[in-house]
Amino acid sequence: MSDPRAPRITLAEFEQLVHEQTPFNELYGFVTQAIGYGTARVRMPANPKFLRPGGTISGPAQMALADFAMYAAVLGAVGNVPLAVTTNLSINFLNKPPPGDLVCEVRLLKVGKRLVMGDAIVHAAGQPDPVSHVTLTYSVPPER
């Protein structure tokens, strides 16, 4: 009998899906570091194009990182369901991130039949204080 808490998609399977079906990742260069059942950790490498005036990493880049990490966590819980989509994203900017890599860690709070809710924390790589906190909801299409 398989472990019900084992990830429903492997890191290799997720990377293949990203390579084949998410061309926007070429813009961000996200690196998925870990996927568990309802968890994920993703790194966004530093890129001067993500900076806004004042030398901080832009909000849209932080949102994209959190959304992508949530996608990984959702697929870790429901399996290879490429058409799972964001229905809500709310972000609180907590601290000014310095230029450099950002890391996002996601944990799912509820996995329902159609909706999945999660919590994400974005950190500057190597820094303990979060730079943003994100809550997200995803819609999972019904089985056909």
Short mmCIF file of C-alpha atoms in Angstrom, two decimals:
data_model
loop_
_atom_site.label_atom_id
_atom_site.label_comp_id
_atom_site.label_asym_id
_atom_site.label_seq_id
_atom_site.Cartn_x
_atom_site.Cartn_y
_atom_site.Cartn_z
CA MET A 1 0.00 0.00 0.00
CA SER A 2 1.37 3.45 -0.92
CA ASP A 3 1.93 6.21 1.61
CA PRO A 4 -1.07 8.61 1.40
CA ARG A 5 1.23 11.50 2.36
CA ALA A 6 3.84 10.76 -0.31
CA PRO A 7 4.02 13.40 -3.06
CA ARG A 8 1.73 12.63 -5.98
CA ILE A 9 4.25 14.01 -8.46
CA THR A 10 8.02 13.60 -8.36
CA LEU A 11 10.43 16.47 -8.72
CA ALA A 12 11.55 15.03 -12.08
CA GLU A 13 7.94 14.75 -13.33
CA PHE A 14 7.23 18.32 -12.23
CA GLU A 15 10.36 19.63 -13.95
CA GLN A 16 9.32 17.84 -17.15
CA LEU A 17 5.84 19.41 -16.96
CA VAL A 18 7.38 22.85 -16.39
CA HIS A 19 9.75 22.36 -19.32
CA GLU A 20 6.96 21.30 -21.67
CA GLN A 21 4.01 23.46 -20.58
CA THR A 22 5.15 26.61 -18.75
CA PRO A 23 7.20 28.76 -21.16
CA PHE A 24 6.97 31.72 -18.74
CA ASN A 25 9.50 29.92 -16.54
CA GLU A 26 12.17 30.97 -19.04
CA LEU A 27 11.56 34.56 -17.87
CA TYR A 28 11.95 33.77 -14.18
CA GLY A 29 14.28 30.78 -14.12
CA PHE A 30 12.52 29.23 -11.11
CA VAL A 31 14.39 26.31 -9.56
CA THR A 32 12.14 23.83 -7.78
CA GLN A 33 14.21 22.53 -4.88
CA ALA A 34 11.68 20.24 -3.18
CA ILE A 35 8.14 18.91 -3.54
CA GLY A 36 6.30 16.98 -0.85
CA TYR A 37 2.68 16.13 -0.28
CA GLY A 38 1.33 19.67 -0.05
CA THR A 39 4.69 21.37 0.33
CA ALA A 40 7.21 22.93 -2.01
CA ARG A 41 10.35 25.05 -1.95
CA VAL A 42 11.28 27.11 -5.00
CA ARG A 43 14.18 29.49 -5.61
CA MET A 44 14.06 32.49 -7.92
CA PRO A 45 17.60 33.40 -9.03
CA ALA A 46 18.64 37.04 -8.87
CA ASN A 47 17.90 39.02 -12.00
CA PRO A 48 18.39 42.79 -12.38
CA LYS A 49 15.19 42.87 -14.49
CA PHE A 50 13.18 42.07 -11.34
CA LEU A 51 14.40 45.18 -9.49
CA ARG A 52 12.33 48.28 -8.98
CA PRO A 53 13.52 51.78 -8.07
CA GLY A 54 15.33 51.68 -4.76
CA GLY A 55 17.01 48.36 -5.54
CA THR A 56 14.35 46.08 -4.12
CA ILE A 57 12.79 43.05 -5.83
CA SER A 58 9.45 43.95 -7.36
CA GLY A 59 6.13 42.80 -6.00
CA PRO A 60 5.09 41.13 -9.27
CA ALA A 61 8.25 38.99 -9.19
CA GLN A 62 7.49 37.94 -5.60
CA MET A 63 3.90 37.10 -6.57
CA ALA A 64 5.06 35.02 -9.53
CA LEU A 65 7.45 33.10 -7.27
CA ALA A 66 4.73 32.37 -4.71
CA ASP A 67 2.23 31.34 -7.39
CA PHE A 68 4.69 28.99 -9.05
CA ALA A 69 5.68 27.43 -5.70
CA MET A 70 1.99 26.96 -4.89
CA TYR A 71 1.51 25.18 -8.22
CA ALA A 72 4.29 22.77 -7.25
CA ALA A 73 2.73 22.14 -3.81
CA VAL A 74 -0.73 21.62 -5.32
CA LEU A 75 0.57 19.06 -7.81
CA GLY A 76 2.46 17.42 -4.94
CA ALA A 77 -0.93 16.83 -3.32
CA VAL A 78 -3.23 16.13 -6.29
CA GLY A 79 -0.85 14.70 -8.87
CA ASN A 80 -0.12 15.71 -12.44
CA VAL A 81 -3.11 17.99 -13.06
CA PRO A 82 -1.66 20.71 -15.31
CA LEU A 83 -4.94 22.65 -15.52
CA ALA A 84 -5.05 23.45 -11.79
CA VAL A 85 -5.20 27.26 -11.71
CA THR A 86 -4.94 30.16 -9.30
CA THR A 87 -8.29 31.58 -8.21
CA ASN A 88 -7.02 33.91 -5.49
CA LEU A 89 -3.71 35.37 -4.36
CA SER A 90 -3.27 37.83 -1.50
CA ILE A 91 0.17 39.15 -0.58
CA ASN A 92 1.54 41.15 2.34
CA PHE A 93 4.92 42.77 1.80
CA LEU A 94 6.76 42.60 5.11
CA ASN A 95 10.39 43.60 4.54
CA LYS A 96 12.37 45.09 1.68
CA PRO A 97 14.22 42.23 -0.04
CA PRO A 98 17.78 43.05 -1.05
CA PRO A 99 18.87 42.25 -4.60
CA GLY A 100 19.61 38.52 -4.82
CA ASP A 101 17.90 35.16 -4.86
CA LEU A 102 14.49 34.70 -3.24
CA VAL A 103 13.22 31.41 -1.80
CA CYS A 104 9.55 30.56 -1.32
CA GLU A 105 8.24 27.80 0.93
CA VAL A 106 4.62 26.70 0.62
CA ARG A 107 2.45 24.49 2.77
CA LEU A 108 -1.10 23.61 1.91
CA LEU A 109 -3.72 24.30 4.56
CA LYS A 110 -6.63 22.48 2.92
CA VAL A 111 -6.86 20.07 0.02
CA GLY A 112 -10.47 19.74 -1.07
CA LYS A 113 -12.01 18.07 -4.10
CA ARG A 114 -12.10 21.32 -6.12
CA LEU A 115 -10.25 23.96 -4.09
CA VAL A 116 -6.81 23.93 -2.48
CA MET A 117 -5.68 26.63 -0.06
CA GLY A 118 -2.09 27.37 0.85
CA ASP A 119 0.26 29.60 2.75
CA ALA A 120 3.59 30.85 1.34
CA ILE A 121 6.53 32.62 2.91
CA VAL A 122 9.11 34.36 0.72
CA HIS A 123 12.61 34.93 2.12
CA ALA A 124 15.74 36.53 0.75
CA ALA A 125 18.12 33.58 0.38
CA GLY A 126 20.05 33.05 3.59
CA GLN A 127 17.99 35.59 5.56
CA PRO A 128 15.71 34.57 8.44
CA ASP A 129 13.07 37.30 8.20
CA PRO A 130 10.33 36.88 5.60
CA VAL A 131 9.99 39.52 2.90
CA SER A 132 6.41 38.60 2.04
CA HIS A 133 3.55 36.37 3.16
CA VAL A 134 1.12 35.05 0.57
CA THR A 135 -2.15 33.15 0.81
CA LEU A 136 -3.37 31.39 -2.30
CA THR A 137 -6.32 29.35 -3.50
CA TYR A 138 -6.18 27.03 -6.49
CA SER A 139 -9.02 25.42 -8.40
CA VAL A 140 -8.54 21.80 -9.40
CA PRO A 141 -10.59 20.67 -12.41
CA PRO A 142 -12.95 17.75 -11.86
CA GLU A 143 -11.87 14.33 -13.02
CA ARG A 144 -13.19 13.48 -16.44
#
